[in-house]
mmCIF file of C-alpha atoms in Angstrom:
data_model
loop_
_atom_site.group_PDB
_atom_site.id
_atom_site.type_symbol
_atom_site.label_atom_id
_atom_site.label_comp_id
_atom_site.label_asym_id
_atom_site.label_seq_id
_atom_site.Cartn_x
_atom_site.Cartn_y
_atom_site.Cartn_z
ATOM 1 C CA ALA A 1 3.232 39.630 -89.798
ATOM 2 C CA ARG A 2 6.341 41.644 -89.020
ATOM 3 C CA ARG A 3 7.495 41.534 -92.648
ATOM 4 C CA ALA A 4 4.059 42.617 -93.922
ATOM 5 C CA ALA A 5 4.000 45.552 -91.510
ATOM 6 C CA ALA A 6 7.405 46.729 -92.681
ATOM 7 C CA ARG A 7 6.352 46.463 -96.321
ATOM 8 C CA GLY A 8 3.143 48.379 -95.735
ATOM 9 C CA ALA A 9 4.776 51.277 -93.911
ATOM 10 C CA ALA A 10 5.223 54.213 -96.261
ATOM 11 C CA GLN A 11 8.492 56.010 -95.765
ATOM 12 C CA ALA A 12 9.352 59.360 -97.270
ATOM 13 C CA ALA A 13 12.500 59.358 -99.364
ATOM 14 C CA PRO A 14 15.399 61.127 -97.653
ATOM 15 C CA ASP A 15 16.112 64.664 -98.748
ATOM 16 C CA ALA A 16 18.490 64.973 -101.679
ATOM 17 C CA GLU A 17 21.589 67.143 -101.531
ATOM 18 C CA THR A 18 22.906 69.741 -103.937
ATOM 19 C CA LEU A 19 25.586 72.403 -103.685
ATOM 20 C CA ALA A 20 24.916 75.495 -101.582
ATOM 21 C CA ALA A 21 26.861 77.680 -104.046
ATOM 22 C CA PRO A 22 29.125 77.320 -107.074
ATOM 23 C CA ALA A 23 32.595 75.860 -106.522
ATOM 24 C CA ALA A 24 35.568 75.877 -108.880
ATOM 25 C CA ILE A 25 38.986 74.236 -109.023
ATOM 26 C CA VAL A 26 41.923 74.117 -111.452
ATOM 27 C CA ASN A 27 43.888 70.916 -112.129
ATOM 28 C CA GLU A 28 46.919 70.560 -114.377
ATOM 29 C CA VAL A 29 47.530 67.248 -116.128
ATOM 30 C CA LYS A 30 50.530 66.924 -118.490
ATOM 31 C CA LYS A 31 50.523 70.653 -119.293
ATOM 32 C CA SER A 32 46.763 70.776 -119.986
ATOM 33 C CA LYS A 33 44.758 72.948 -117.624
ATOM 34 C CA PHE A 34 41.332 71.657 -116.509
ATOM 35 C CA VAL A 35 39.077 74.304 -114.939
ATOM 36 C CA ALA A 36 36.037 72.700 -113.301
ATOM 37 C CA THR A 37 33.007 74.625 -112.095
ATOM 38 C CA ALA A 38 30.213 72.875 -110.208
ATOM 39 C CA ALA A 39 27.005 74.703 -109.352
ATOM 40 C CA PRO A 40 23.477 74.045 -108.156
ATOM 41 C CA VAL A 41 20.790 74.234 -110.851
ATOM 42 C CA ALA A 42 17.024 73.887 -110.504
ATOM 43 C CA SER A 43 16.184 73.162 -114.149
ATOM 44 C CA VAL A 44 17.579 72.227 -117.545
ATOM 45 C CA ASP A 45 17.339 75.910 -118.509
ATOM 46 C CA GLU A 46 19.493 76.899 -115.508
ATOM 47 C CA ALA A 47 22.024 74.207 -116.460
ATOM 48 C CA ARG A 48 22.182 75.558 -120.028
ATOM 49 C CA GLU A 49 22.644 79.103 -118.699
ATOM 50 C CA LEU A 50 25.524 77.962 -116.483
ATOM 51 C CA ILE A 51 27.164 76.094 -119.370
ATOM 52 C CA ALA A 52 26.928 79.186 -121.594
ATOM 53 C CA MET A 53 28.181 81.499 -118.839
ATOM 54 C CA VAL A 54 31.166 79.366 -117.754
ATOM 55 C CA SER A 55 32.316 78.089 -121.161
ATOM 56 C CA GLU A 56 35.469 79.751 -122.475
ATOM 57 C CA PRO A 57 35.406 80.428 -126.235
ATOM 58 C CA ASP A 58 39.220 80.253 -126.493
ATOM 59 C CA ALA A 59 39.432 76.913 -124.646
ATOM 60 C CA SER A 60 40.089 73.627 -126.426
ATOM 61 C CA HIS A 61 36.927 72.039 -125.004
ATOM 62 C CA ASN A 62 34.065 72.938 -122.643
ATOM 63 C CA CYS A 63 32.675 69.585 -121.521
ATOM 64 C CA TRP A 64 29.776 69.287 -119.112
ATOM 65 C CA ALA A 65 27.141 67.177 -117.418
ATOM 66 C CA TYR A 66 24.116 67.826 -115.251
ATOM 67 C CA ARG A 67 21.783 65.752 -113.094
ATOM 68 C CA LEU A 68 18.294 66.761 -111.956
ATOM 69 C CA GLU A 69 15.225 65.171 -110.385
ATOM 70 C CA ARG A 70 17.161 62.400 -108.630
ATOM 71 C CA GLY A 71 18.736 61.292 -111.885
ATOM 72 C CA ALA A 72 15.529 61.222 -113.935
ATOM 73 C CA VAL A 73 17.030 64.043 -116.013
ATOM 74 C CA ALA A 74 20.720 63.746 -116.858
ATOM 75 C CA LYS A 75 22.774 64.822 -119.835
ATOM 76 C CA ALA A 76 26.454 65.076 -120.744
ATOM 77 C CA SER A 77 28.599 66.465 -123.562
ATOM 78 C CA ASP A 78 32.131 65.637 -124.723
ATOM 79 C CA ASP A 79 32.314 68.902 -126.750
ATOM 80 C CA GLY A 80 34.590 67.425 -129.405
ATOM 81 C CA GLU A 81 36.707 65.189 -127.168
ATOM 82 C CA PRO A 82 36.662 61.483 -128.162
ATOM 83 C CA GLY A 83 33.271 59.926 -127.340
ATOM 84 C CA GLY A 84 32.825 58.967 -123.704
ATOM 85 C CA THR A 85 36.072 60.542 -122.481
ATOM 86 C CA ALA A 86 34.678 63.725 -120.921
ATOM 87 C CA GLY A 87 30.913 64.045 -120.470
ATOM 88 C CA ARG A 88 30.372 60.540 -119.130
ATOM 89 C CA PRO A 89 33.203 60.759 -116.562
ATOM 90 C CA ILE A 90 31.837 64.136 -115.406
ATOM 91 C CA LEU A 91 28.343 62.647 -115.024
ATOM 92 C CA ALA A 92 29.838 59.623 -113.219
ATOM 93 C CA ALA A 93 31.530 62.013 -110.755
ATOM 94 C CA ILE A 94 28.187 63.732 -110.113
ATOM 95 C CA GLU A 95 26.484 60.379 -109.513
ATOM 96 C CA ALA A 96 29.310 59.165 -107.254
ATOM 97 C CA SER A 97 29.026 62.349 -105.176
ATOM 98 C CA GLY A 98 25.376 61.627 -104.390
ATOM 99 C CA LEU A 99 24.447 65.185 -105.354
ATOM 100 C CA ASP A 100 21.386 66.175 -107.372
ATOM 101 C CA ALA A 101 20.238 69.379 -109.068
ATOM 102 C CA VAL A 102 23.822 70.122 -110.048
ATOM 103 C CA CYS A 103 25.770 70.947 -113.214
ATOM 104 C CA VAL A 104 29.525 70.631 -113.761
ATOM 105 C CA VAL A 105 31.454 72.265 -116.597
ATOM 106 C CA VAL A 106 35.088 71.267 -117.139
ATOM 107 C CA THR A 107 37.011 73.527 -119.499
ATOM 108 C CA ARG A 108 40.245 72.202 -120.984
ATOM 109 C CA PHE A 109 43.102 74.335 -122.206
ATOM 110 C CA TYR A 110 45.295 71.988 -124.270
ATOM 111 C CA GLY A 111 48.914 71.904 -123.169
ATOM 112 C CA GLY A 112 50.454 70.124 -126.149
ATOM 113 C CA VAL A 113 50.587 66.592 -124.709
ATOM 114 C CA LYS A 114 47.959 64.018 -125.749
ATOM 115 C CA LEU A 115 46.434 62.209 -122.776
ATOM 116 C CA GLY A 116 44.783 59.248 -124.517
ATOM 117 C CA ALA A 117 41.239 58.087 -123.837
ATOM 118 C CA GLY A 118 41.966 56.799 -120.328
ATOM 119 C CA GLY A 119 43.937 59.891 -119.386
ATOM 120 C CA LEU A 120 41.159 62.180 -120.621
ATOM 121 C CA ALA A 121 38.514 60.261 -118.689
ATOM 122 C CA ARG A 122 40.593 60.419 -115.499
ATOM 123 C CA ALA A 123 41.368 64.123 -115.968
ATOM 124 C CA TYR A 124 37.771 65.179 -116.653
ATOM 125 C CA GLY A 125 36.269 62.893 -114.006
ATOM 126 C CA GLY A 126 38.898 63.915 -111.462
ATOM 127 C CA ALA A 127 38.402 67.632 -112.065
ATOM 128 C CA ALA A 128 34.624 67.241 -111.761
ATOM 129 C CA SER A 129 34.991 65.226 -108.555
ATOM 130 C CA ASP A 130 37.364 67.799 -107.057
ATOM 131 C CA ALA A 131 34.974 70.679 -107.839
ATOM 132 C CA LEU A 132 32.037 68.792 -106.312
ATOM 133 C CA LYS A 133 34.075 68.055 -103.170
ATOM 134 C CA ALA A 134 35.124 71.712 -102.914
ATOM 135 C CA GLY A 135 31.517 72.850 -102.640
ATOM 136 C CA GLU A 136 29.414 73.008 -99.502
ATOM 137 C CA ARG A 137 26.428 70.639 -99.512
ATOM 138 C CA LEU A 138 22.835 71.714 -98.990
ATOM 139 C CA ALA A 139 19.801 69.497 -98.317
ATOM 140 C CA VAL A 140 17.001 69.793 -100.874
ATOM 141 C CA PRO A 141 13.605 68.862 -99.447
ATOM 142 C CA THR A 142 11.870 65.925 -101.093
ATOM 143 C CA MET A 143 8.583 67.160 -102.476
ATOM 144 C CA GLN A 144 5.471 65.048 -102.926
ATOM 145 C CA ALA A 145 2.268 65.752 -104.831
ATOM 146 C CA GLY A 146 -1.056 65.366 -103.095
ATOM 147 C CA ALA A 147 -4.610 66.638 -103.133
ATOM 148 C CA LEU A 148 -6.670 68.542 -100.613
ATOM 149 C CA ARG A 149 -10.217 67.357 -101.271
ATOM 150 C CA GLY A 150 -13.719 68.215 -100.212
ATOM 151 C CA PHE A 151 -13.227 71.414 -98.230
ATOM 152 C CA GLU A 152 -15.730 74.256 -98.267
ATOM 153 C CA ALA A 153 -15.156 77.100 -100.720
ATOM 154 C CA ARG A 154 -15.338 79.586 -97.836
ATOM 155 C CA ASP A 155 -12.218 77.899 -96.372
ATOM 156 C CA LEU A 156 -10.118 78.474 -99.499
ATOM 157 C CA GLY A 157 -8.345 81.497 -97.978
ATOM 158 C CA ALA A 158 -7.382 79.487 -94.890
ATOM 159 C CA VAL A 159 -6.130 76.636 -97.091
ATOM 160 C CA TYR A 160 -3.910 79.027 -99.066
ATOM 161 C CA SER A 161 -2.684 80.592 -95.826
ATOM 162 C CA ALA A 162 -1.738 77.152 -94.461
ATOM 163 C CA LEU A 163 -0.048 76.270 -97.758
ATOM 164 C CA ALA A 164 2.004 79.487 -97.571
ATOM 165 C CA GLN A 165 3.294 78.359 -94.149
ATOM 166 C CA CYS A 166 4.800 75.192 -95.684
ATOM 167 C CA GLU A 167 8.282 75.928 -97.052
ATOM 168 C CA GLY A 168 8.465 75.200 -100.778
ATOM 169 C CA ALA A 169 4.804 74.201 -101.052
ATOM 170 C CA ARG A 170 2.970 75.173 -104.199
ATOM 171 C CA LYS A 171 -0.330 74.803 -105.986
ATOM 172 C CA LEU A 172 -0.076 72.433 -108.974
ATOM 173 C CA ALA A 173 -3.395 73.259 -110.677
ATOM 174 C CA ASP A 174 -6.378 75.556 -110.398
ATOM 175 C CA GLU A 175 -9.059 74.815 -107.825
ATOM 176 C CA ASP A 176 -11.649 72.185 -108.785
ATOM 177 C CA TYR A 177 -15.166 73.110 -107.685
ATOM 178 C CA ALA A 178 -17.575 70.180 -107.288
ATOM 179 C CA ALA A 179 -21.346 70.345 -107.801
ATOM 180 C CA ASP A 180 -21.896 69.968 -104.036
ATOM 181 C CA GLY A 181 -19.983 73.211 -103.386
ATOM 182 C CA THR A 182 -16.783 71.620 -102.113
ATOM 183 C CA VAL A 183 -13.344 72.398 -103.480
ATOM 184 C CA SER A 184 -10.316 70.226 -104.255
ATOM 185 C CA LEU A 185 -6.791 71.455 -104.831
ATOM 186 C CA ALA A 186 -3.689 69.662 -106.172
ATOM 187 C CA VAL A 187 -0.572 70.694 -104.245
ATOM 188 C CA GLU A 188 3.090 69.797 -103.807
ATOM 189 C CA VAL A 189 4.563 69.894 -100.300
ATOM 190 C CA HIS A 190 7.580 68.536 -98.417
ATOM 191 C CA ALA A 191 7.189 64.758 -98.134
ATOM 192 C CA SER A 192 7.444 64.915 -94.320
ATOM 193 C CA ARG A 193 4.028 66.628 -94.277
ATOM 194 C CA PHE A 194 2.512 63.298 -95.357
ATOM 195 C CA ASP A 195 3.850 61.385 -92.334
#
């Protein structure tokens, strides 16, 4: 009975963490300079904007990775470095940090000494890890979708007022009016509101 009770108890996932603000570091490895910038991003579009903004046109390579939605969305680029030697190590550093909703760009200025595949992976992954560690962490509330069903249309204003009081809450779709005069509304709120 004890095991069944534990299985049946719904628990909200813990809040994820991201960076509170961008963080940057510079590492030098065998005369090559690796400039790593890590920053919080809320969407793929924000990640692309960061990549475009931080990338240096005169650099040898601008490699990057981002992770969103608890890893459901993740992408990496080697930007011309040998396959798997830059983007994947950057993404691995993000995953190892436990952070989400974050993008890391590592720009390499070639110093004349080849690092080899292992050396590149260590340099890119290390720079990404250092930038992520340099940043301050910030909790990101875990959001959960739900529905408010069967309330009277006259109470719609009060429902929206209550929704506005919940930090980060939002309406997911237009109101659904039933034939009996009641209203339903799809919303997204902090998972703790479902406890």
